[in-house]
PDB file of C-alpha atoms in Angstrom:
ATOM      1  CA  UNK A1206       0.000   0.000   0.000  1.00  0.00           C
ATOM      2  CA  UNK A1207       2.007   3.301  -1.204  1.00  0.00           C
ATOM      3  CA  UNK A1208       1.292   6.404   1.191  1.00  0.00           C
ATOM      4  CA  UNK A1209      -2.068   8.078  -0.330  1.00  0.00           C
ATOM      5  CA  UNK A1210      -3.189   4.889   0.238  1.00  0.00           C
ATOM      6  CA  UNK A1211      -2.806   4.578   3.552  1.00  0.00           C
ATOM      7  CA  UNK A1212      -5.182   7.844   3.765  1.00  0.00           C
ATOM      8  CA  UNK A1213      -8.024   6.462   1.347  1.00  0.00           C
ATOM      9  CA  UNK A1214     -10.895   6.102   3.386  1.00  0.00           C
ATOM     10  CA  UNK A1215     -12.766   4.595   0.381  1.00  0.00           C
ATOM     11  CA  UNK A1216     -16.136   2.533   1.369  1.00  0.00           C
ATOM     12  CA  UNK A1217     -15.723   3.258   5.227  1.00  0.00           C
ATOM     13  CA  UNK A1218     -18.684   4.651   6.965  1.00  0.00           C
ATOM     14  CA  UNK A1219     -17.800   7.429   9.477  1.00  0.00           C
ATOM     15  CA  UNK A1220     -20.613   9.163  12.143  1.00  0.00           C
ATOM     16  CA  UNK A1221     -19.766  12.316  12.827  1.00  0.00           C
ATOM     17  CA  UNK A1222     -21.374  13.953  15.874  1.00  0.00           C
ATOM     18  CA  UNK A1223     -21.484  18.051  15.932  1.00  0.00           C
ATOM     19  CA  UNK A1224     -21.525  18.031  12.141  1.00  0.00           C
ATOM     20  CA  UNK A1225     -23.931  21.042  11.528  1.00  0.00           C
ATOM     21  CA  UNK A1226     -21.447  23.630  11.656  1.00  0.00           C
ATOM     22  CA  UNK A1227     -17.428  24.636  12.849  1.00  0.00           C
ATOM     23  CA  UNK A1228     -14.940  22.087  13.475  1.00  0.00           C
ATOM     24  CA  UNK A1229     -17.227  19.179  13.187  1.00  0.00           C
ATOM     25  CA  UNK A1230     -18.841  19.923   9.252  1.00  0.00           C
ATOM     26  CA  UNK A1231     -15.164  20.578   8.239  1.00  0.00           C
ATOM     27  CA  UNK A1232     -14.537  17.130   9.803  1.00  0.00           C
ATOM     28  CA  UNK A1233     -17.296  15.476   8.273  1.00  0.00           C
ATOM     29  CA  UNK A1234     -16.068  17.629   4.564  1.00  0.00           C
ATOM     30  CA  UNK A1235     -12.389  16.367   4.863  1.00  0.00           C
ATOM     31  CA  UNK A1236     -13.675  12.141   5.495  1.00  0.00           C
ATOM     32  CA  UNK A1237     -16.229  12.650   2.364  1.00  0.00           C
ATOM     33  CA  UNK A1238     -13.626  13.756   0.180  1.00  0.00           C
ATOM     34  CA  UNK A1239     -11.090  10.731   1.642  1.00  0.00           C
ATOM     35  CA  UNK A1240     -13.738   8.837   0.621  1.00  0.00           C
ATOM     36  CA  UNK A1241     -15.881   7.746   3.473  1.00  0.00           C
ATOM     37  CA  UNK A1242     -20.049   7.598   3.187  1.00  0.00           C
ATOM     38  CA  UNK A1243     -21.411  10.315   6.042  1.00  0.00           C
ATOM     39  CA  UNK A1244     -23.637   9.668   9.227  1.00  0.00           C
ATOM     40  CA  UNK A1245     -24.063  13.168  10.754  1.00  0.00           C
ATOM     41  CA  UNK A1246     -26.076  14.418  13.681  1.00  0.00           C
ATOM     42  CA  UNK A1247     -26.576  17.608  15.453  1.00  0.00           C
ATOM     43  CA  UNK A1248     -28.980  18.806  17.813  1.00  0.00           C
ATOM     44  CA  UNK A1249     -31.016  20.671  14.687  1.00  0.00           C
ATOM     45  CA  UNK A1250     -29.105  19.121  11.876  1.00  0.00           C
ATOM     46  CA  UNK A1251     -31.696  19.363   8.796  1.00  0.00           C
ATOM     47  CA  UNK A1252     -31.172  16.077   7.143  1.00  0.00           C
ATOM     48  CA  UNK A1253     -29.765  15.616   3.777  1.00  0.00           C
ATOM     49  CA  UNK A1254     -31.538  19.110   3.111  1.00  0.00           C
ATOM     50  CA  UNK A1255     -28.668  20.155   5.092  1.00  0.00           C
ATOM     51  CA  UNK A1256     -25.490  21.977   4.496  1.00  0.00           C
ATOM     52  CA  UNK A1257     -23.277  18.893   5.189  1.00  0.00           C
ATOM     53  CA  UNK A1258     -25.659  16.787   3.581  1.00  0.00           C
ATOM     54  CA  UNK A1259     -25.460  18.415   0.407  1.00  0.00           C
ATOM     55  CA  UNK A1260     -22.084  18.735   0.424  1.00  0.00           C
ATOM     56  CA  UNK A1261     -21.514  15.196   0.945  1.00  0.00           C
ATOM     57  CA  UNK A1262     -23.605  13.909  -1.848  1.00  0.00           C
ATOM     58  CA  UNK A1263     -22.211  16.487  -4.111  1.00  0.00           C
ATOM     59  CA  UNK A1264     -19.170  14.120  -3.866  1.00  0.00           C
ATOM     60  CA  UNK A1265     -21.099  11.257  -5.049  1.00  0.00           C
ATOM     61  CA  UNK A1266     -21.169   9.832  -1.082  1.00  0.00           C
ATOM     62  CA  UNK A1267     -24.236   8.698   0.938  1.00  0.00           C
ATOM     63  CA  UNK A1268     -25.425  10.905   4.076  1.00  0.00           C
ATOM     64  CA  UNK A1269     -27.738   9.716   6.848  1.00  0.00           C
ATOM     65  CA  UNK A1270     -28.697  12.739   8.508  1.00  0.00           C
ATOM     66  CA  UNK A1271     -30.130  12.775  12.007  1.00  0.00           C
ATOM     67  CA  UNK A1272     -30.736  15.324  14.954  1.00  0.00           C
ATOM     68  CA  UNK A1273     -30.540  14.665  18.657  1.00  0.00           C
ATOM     69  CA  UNK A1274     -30.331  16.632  21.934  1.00  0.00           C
ATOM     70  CA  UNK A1275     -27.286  14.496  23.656  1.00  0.00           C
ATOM     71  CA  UNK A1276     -27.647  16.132  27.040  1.00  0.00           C
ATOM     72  CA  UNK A1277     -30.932  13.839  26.554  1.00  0.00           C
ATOM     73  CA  UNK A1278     -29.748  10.847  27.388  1.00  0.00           C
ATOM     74  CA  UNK A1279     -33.615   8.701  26.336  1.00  0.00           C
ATOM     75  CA  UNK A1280     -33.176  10.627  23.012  1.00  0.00           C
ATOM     76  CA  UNK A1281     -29.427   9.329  23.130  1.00  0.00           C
ATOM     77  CA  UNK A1282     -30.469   6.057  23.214  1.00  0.00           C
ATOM     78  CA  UNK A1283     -32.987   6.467  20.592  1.00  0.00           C
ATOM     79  CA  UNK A1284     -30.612   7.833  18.030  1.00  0.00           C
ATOM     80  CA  UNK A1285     -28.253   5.180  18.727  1.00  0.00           C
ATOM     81  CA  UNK A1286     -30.976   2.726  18.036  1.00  0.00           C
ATOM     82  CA  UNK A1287     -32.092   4.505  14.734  1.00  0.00           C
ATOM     83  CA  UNK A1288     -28.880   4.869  13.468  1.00  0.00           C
ATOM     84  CA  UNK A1289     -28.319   0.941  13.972  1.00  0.00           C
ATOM     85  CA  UNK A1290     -31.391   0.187  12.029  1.00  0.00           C
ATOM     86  CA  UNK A1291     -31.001   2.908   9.245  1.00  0.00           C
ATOM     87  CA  UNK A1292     -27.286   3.095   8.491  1.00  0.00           C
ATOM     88  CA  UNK A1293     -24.556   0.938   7.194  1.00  0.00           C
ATOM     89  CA  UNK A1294     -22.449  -0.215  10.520  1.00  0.00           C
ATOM     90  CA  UNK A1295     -19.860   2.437  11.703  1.00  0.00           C
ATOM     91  CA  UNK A1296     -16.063   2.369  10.637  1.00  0.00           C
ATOM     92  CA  UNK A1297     -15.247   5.690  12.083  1.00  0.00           C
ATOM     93  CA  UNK A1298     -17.303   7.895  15.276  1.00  0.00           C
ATOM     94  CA  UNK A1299     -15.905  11.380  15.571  1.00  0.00           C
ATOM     95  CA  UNK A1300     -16.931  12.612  18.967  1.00  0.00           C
ATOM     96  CA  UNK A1301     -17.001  15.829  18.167  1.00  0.00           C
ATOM     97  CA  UNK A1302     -20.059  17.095  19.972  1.00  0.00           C
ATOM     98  CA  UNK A1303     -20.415  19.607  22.799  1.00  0.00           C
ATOM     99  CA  UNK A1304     -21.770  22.655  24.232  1.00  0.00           C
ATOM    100  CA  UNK A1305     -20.229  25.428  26.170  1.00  0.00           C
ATOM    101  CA  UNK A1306     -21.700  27.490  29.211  1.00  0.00           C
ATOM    102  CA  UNK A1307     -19.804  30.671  30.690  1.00  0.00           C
ATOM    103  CA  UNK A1308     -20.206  31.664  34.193  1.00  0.00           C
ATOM    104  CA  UNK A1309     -17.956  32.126  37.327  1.00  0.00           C
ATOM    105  CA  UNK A1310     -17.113  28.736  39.072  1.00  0.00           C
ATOM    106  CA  UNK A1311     -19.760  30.610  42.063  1.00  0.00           C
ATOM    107  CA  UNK A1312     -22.053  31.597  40.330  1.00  0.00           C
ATOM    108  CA  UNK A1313     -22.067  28.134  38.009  1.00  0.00           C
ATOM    109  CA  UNK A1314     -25.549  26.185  38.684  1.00  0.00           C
ATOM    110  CA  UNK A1315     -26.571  22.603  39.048  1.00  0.00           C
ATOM    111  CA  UNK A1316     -28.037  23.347  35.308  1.00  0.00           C
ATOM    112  CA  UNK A1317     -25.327  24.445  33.798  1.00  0.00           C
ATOM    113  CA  UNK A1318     -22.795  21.547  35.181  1.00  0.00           C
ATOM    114  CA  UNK A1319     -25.309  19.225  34.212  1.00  0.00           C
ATOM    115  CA  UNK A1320     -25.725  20.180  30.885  1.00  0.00           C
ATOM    116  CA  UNK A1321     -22.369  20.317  29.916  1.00  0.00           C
ATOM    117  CA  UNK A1322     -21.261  17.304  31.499  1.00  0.00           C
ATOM    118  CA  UNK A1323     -24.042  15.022  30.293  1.00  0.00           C
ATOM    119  CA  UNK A1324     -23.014  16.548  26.201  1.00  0.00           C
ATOM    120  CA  UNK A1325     -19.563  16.924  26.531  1.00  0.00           C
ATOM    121  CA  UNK A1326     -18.303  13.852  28.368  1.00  0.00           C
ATOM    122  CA  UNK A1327     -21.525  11.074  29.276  1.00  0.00           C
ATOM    123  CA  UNK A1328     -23.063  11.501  26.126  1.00  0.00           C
ATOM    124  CA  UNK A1329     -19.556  11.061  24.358  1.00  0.00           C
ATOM    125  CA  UNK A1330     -18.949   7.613  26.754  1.00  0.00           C
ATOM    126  CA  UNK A1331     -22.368   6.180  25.556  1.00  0.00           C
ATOM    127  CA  UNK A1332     -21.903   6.238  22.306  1.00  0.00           C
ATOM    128  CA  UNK A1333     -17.941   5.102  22.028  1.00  0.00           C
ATOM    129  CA  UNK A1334     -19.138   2.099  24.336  1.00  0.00           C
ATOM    130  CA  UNK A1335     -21.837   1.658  22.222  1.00  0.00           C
ATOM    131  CA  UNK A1336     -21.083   1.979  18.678  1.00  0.00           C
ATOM    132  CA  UNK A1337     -17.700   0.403  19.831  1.00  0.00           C
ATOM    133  CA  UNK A1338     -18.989  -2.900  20.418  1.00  0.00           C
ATOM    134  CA  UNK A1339     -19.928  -3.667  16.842  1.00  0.00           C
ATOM    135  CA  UNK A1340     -15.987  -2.092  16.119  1.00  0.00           C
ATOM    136  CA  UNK A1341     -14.660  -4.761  18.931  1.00  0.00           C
ATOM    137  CA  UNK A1342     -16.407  -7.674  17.325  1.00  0.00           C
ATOM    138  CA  UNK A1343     -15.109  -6.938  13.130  1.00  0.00           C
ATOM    139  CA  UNK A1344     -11.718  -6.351  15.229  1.00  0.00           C
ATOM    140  CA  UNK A1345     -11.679  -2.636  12.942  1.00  0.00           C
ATOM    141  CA  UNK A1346     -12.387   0.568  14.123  1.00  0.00           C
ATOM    142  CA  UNK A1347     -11.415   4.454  14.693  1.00  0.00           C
ATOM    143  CA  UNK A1348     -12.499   6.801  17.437  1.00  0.00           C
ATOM    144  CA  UNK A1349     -11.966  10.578  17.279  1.00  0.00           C
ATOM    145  CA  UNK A1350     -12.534  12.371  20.218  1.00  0.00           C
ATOM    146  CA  UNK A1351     -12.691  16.193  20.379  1.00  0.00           C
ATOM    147  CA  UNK A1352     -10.845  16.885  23.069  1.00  0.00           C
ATOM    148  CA  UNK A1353      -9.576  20.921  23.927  1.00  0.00           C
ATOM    149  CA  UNK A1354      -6.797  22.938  25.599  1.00  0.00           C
ATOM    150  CA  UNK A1355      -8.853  22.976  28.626  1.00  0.00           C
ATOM    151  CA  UNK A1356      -8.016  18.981  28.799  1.00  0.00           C
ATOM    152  CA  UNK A1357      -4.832  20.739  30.006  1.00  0.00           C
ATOM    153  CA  UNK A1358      -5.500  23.453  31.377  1.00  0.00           C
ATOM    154  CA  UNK A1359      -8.358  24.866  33.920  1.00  0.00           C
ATOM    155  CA  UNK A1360     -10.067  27.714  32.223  1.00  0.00           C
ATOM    156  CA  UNK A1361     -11.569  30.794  33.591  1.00  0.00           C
ATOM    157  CA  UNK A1362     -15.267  30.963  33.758  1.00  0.00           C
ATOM    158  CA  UNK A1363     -16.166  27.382  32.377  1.00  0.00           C
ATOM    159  CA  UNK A1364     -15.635  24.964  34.770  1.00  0.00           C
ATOM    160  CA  UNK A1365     -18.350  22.389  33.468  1.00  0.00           C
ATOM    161  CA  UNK A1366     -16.420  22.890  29.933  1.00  0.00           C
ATOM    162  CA  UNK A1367     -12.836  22.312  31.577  1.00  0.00           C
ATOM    163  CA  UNK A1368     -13.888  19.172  33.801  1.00  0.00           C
ATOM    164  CA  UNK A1369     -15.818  17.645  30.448  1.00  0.00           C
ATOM    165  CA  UNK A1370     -12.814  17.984  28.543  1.00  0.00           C
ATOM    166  CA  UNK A1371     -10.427  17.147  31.105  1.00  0.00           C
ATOM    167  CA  UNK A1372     -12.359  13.702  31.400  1.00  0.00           C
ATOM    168  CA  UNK A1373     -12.101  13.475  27.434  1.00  0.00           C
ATOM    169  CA  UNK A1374      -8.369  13.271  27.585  1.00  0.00           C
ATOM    170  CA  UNK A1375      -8.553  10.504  30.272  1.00  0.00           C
ATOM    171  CA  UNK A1376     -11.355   8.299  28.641  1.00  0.00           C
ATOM    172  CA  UNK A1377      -9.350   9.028  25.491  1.00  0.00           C
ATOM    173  CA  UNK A1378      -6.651   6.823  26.956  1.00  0.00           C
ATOM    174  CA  UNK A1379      -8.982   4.418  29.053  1.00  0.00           C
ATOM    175  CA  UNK A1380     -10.550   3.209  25.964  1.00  0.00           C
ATOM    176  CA  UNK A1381      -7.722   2.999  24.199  1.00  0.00           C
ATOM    177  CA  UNK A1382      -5.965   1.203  27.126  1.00  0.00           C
ATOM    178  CA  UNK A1383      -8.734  -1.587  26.208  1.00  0.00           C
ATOM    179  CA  UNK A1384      -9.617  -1.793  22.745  1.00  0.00           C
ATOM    180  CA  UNK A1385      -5.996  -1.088  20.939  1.00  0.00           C
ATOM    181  CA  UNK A1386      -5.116  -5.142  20.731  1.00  0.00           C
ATOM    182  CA  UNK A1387      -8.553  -5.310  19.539  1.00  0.00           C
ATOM    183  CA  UNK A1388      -8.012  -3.332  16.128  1.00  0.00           C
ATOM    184  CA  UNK A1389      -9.429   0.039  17.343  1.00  0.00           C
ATOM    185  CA  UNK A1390      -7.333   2.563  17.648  1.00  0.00           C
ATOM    186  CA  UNK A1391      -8.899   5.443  19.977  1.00  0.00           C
ATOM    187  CA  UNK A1392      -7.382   8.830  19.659  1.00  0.00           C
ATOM    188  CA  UNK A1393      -8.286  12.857  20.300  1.00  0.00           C
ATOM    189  CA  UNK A1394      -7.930  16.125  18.830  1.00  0.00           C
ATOM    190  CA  UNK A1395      -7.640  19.032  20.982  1.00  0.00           C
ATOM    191  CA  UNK A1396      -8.335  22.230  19.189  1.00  0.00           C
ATOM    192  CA  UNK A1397      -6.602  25.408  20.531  1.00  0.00           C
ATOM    193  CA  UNK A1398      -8.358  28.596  19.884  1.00  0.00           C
ATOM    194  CA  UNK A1399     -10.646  28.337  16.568  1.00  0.00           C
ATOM    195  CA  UNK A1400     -13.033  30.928  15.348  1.00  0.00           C
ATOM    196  CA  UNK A1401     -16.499  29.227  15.716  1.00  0.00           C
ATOM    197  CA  UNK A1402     -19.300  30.092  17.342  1.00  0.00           C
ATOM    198  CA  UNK A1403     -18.157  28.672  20.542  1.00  0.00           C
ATOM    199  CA  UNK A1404     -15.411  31.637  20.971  1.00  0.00           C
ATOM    200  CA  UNK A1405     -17.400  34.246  19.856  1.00  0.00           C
ATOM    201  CA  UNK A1406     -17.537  35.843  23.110  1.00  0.00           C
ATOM    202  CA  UNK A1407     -13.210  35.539  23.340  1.00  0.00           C
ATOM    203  CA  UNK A1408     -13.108  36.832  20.299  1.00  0.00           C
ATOM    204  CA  UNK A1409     -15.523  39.815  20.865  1.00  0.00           C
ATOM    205  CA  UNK A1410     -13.649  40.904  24.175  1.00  0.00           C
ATOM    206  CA  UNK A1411     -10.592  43.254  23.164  1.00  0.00           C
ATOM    207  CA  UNK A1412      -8.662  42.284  26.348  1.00  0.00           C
ATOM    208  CA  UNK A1413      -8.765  38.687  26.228  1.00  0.00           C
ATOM    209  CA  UNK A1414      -8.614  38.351  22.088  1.00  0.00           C
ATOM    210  CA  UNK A1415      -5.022  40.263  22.437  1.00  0.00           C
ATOM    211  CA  UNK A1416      -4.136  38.069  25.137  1.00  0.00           C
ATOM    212  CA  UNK A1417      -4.594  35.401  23.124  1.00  0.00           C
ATOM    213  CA  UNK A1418      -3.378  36.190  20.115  1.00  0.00           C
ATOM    214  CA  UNK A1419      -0.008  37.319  21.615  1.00  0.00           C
ATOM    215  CA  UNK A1420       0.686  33.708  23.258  1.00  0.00           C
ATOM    216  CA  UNK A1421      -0.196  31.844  19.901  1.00  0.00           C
ATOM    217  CA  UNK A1422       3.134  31.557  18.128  1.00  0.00           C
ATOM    218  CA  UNK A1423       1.595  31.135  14.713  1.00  0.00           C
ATOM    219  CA  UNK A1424      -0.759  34.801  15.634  1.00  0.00           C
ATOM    220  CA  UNK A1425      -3.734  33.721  14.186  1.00  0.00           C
ATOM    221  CA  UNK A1426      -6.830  31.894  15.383  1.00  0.00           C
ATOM    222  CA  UNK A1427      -6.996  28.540  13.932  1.00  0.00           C
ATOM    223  CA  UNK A1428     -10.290  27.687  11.427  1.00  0.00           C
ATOM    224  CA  UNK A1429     -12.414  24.845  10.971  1.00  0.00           C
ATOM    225  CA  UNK A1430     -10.733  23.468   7.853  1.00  0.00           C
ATOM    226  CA  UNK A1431      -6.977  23.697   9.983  1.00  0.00           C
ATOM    227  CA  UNK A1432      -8.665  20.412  11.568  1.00  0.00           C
ATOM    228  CA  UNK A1433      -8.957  18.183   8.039  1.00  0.00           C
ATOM    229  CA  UNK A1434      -5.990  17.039   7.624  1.00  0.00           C
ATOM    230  CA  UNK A1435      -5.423  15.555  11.211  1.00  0.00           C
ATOM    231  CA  UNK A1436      -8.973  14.222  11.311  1.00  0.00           C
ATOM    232  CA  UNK A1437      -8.316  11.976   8.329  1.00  0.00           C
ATOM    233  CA  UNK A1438      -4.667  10.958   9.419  1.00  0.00           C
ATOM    234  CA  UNK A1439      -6.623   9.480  12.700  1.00  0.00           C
ATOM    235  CA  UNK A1440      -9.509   8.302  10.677  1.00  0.00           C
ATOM    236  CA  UNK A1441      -7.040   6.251   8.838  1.00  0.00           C
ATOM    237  CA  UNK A1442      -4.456   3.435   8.070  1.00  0.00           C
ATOM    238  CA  UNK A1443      -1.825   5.857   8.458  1.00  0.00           C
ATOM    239  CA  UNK A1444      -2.792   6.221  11.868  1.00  0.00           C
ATOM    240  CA  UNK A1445      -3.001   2.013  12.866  1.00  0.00           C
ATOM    241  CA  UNK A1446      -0.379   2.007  15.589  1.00  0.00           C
ATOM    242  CA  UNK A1447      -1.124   5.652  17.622  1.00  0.00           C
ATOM    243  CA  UNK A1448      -3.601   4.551  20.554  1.00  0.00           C
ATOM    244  CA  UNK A1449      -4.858   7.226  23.330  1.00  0.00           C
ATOM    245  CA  UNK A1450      -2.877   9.962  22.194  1.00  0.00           C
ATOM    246  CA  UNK A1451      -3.855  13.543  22.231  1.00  0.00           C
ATOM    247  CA  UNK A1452      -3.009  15.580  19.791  1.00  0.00           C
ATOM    248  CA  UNK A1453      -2.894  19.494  19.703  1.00  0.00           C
ATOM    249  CA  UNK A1454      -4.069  21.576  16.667  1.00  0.00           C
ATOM    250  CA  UNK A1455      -3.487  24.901  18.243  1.00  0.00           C
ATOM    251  CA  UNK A1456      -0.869  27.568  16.487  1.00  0.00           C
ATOM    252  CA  UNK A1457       2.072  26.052  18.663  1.00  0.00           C
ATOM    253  CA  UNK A1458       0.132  27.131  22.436  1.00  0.00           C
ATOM    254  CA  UNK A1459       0.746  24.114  24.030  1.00  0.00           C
ATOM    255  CA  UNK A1460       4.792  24.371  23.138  1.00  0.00           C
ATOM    256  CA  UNK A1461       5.015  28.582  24.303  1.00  0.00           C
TER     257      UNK A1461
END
């Protein structure tokens, strides 16, 4: 197998949670052009009327759109079961996922923490354990976490968001602890600071968007599409012997 090869991901199926918009519809873009046939969900994803759905097909690919709530975890369940009896089985799950609630750690309410916890790290769990299984028993899989800097680092003002994706960088490597002599390779991607809708408010506040900025060695927020290129590599062949590792798409912030 030369090296573009290794990359092909030519009549693999890959869900892709999050997939409406940002990091995650650039993720599901780059696997449709590797090759790979589409399962997307979002919490208001629009079916193949969609965006991503469109785009997919446009490629000559299949797309199974769906929408779910995950911090509902009976809807959870229901997707999972839909998406078992309407779609191919899954080669590839990109946990990508999540939702993002600012207040002071005193002022942060049961609500909030709950919320964010049950989208960003239980939801995430259910459906690697479930959708897993089927990858455990063909002995083939990937698993794409979107992990953050804040699996690092603490934060200030989101400490639902940091604990979530703290835990993400640990179940990262507890699944992959497990399933690597199994044929699944389980990795994450931890994005540094990307223009999306999640950073709006950083990027709207003059103090904390210089701050920023000035640590980022490559001085530039990152975009969606900065994440295609690593999301194949892990969806991959090329990636068949890297288990639980995390790896940082962030301008160099990690290494300052």
């Amino acid at each position: 197998m030369n090296v573009l090869e290794l990359f092909s991901l030519k009549d693999k199926v890959a869900l892709v949670t999050g997939c409406r918009r940002g990091i995650g519809f650039a993720m599901a873009q780059a696997l449709a052009e590797a090759g790979a046939d589409i399962v997307g969900v979002s919490a208001q994803l629009e079916g193949t009327d969609s965006e991503i759905g469109k785009y997919v097909t446009s490629l000559g690919r299949k797309f199974w759109g769906f929408s779910c709530d995950f911090s509902d975890r009976k809807a959870l369940y229901e997707f999972i079961d839909k998406v078992n009896r309407e779609a191919p089985p899954i080669d590839i799950l990109v946990n990508n996922a999540g939702t993002i609630l600012r207040k002071p750690a005193a002022e942060h309410s049961d609500e909030y923490w709950d919320k964010v916890i049950e989208t960003n790290l239980s939801a995430q769990f259910v459906l690697t354990r479930e959708f897993g299984k089927q990858m455990i028993l063909r002995r083939s899989g990937k698993v794409i976490f979107t992990a953050s800097l804040l699996t690092f680092q603490g934060g200030i003002t989101v400490p639902g968001y940091a604990a979530a994706k703290g835990g993400i960088g640990t179940l990262t490597k507890a699944f992959a602890n497990e399933w690597a002599s199994m044929g699944v390779q389980v990795n994450a991607i931890a994005p540094g600071y990307i223009a999306t809708d999640n950073t709006a408010a950083l990027q709207a506040d003059p103090v904390r968007n210089t701050a920023i900025l000035s640590r980022i060695p490559a001085a530039r927020w990152g975009t969606p599409a900065d994440f295609k290129g690593v999301t194949v590599f892990l969806a991959s062949a090329a990636s068949n012997y890297m288990s639980g590792e995390v790896v940082t798409v962030d301008g160099g912030w990690m290494g300052r």
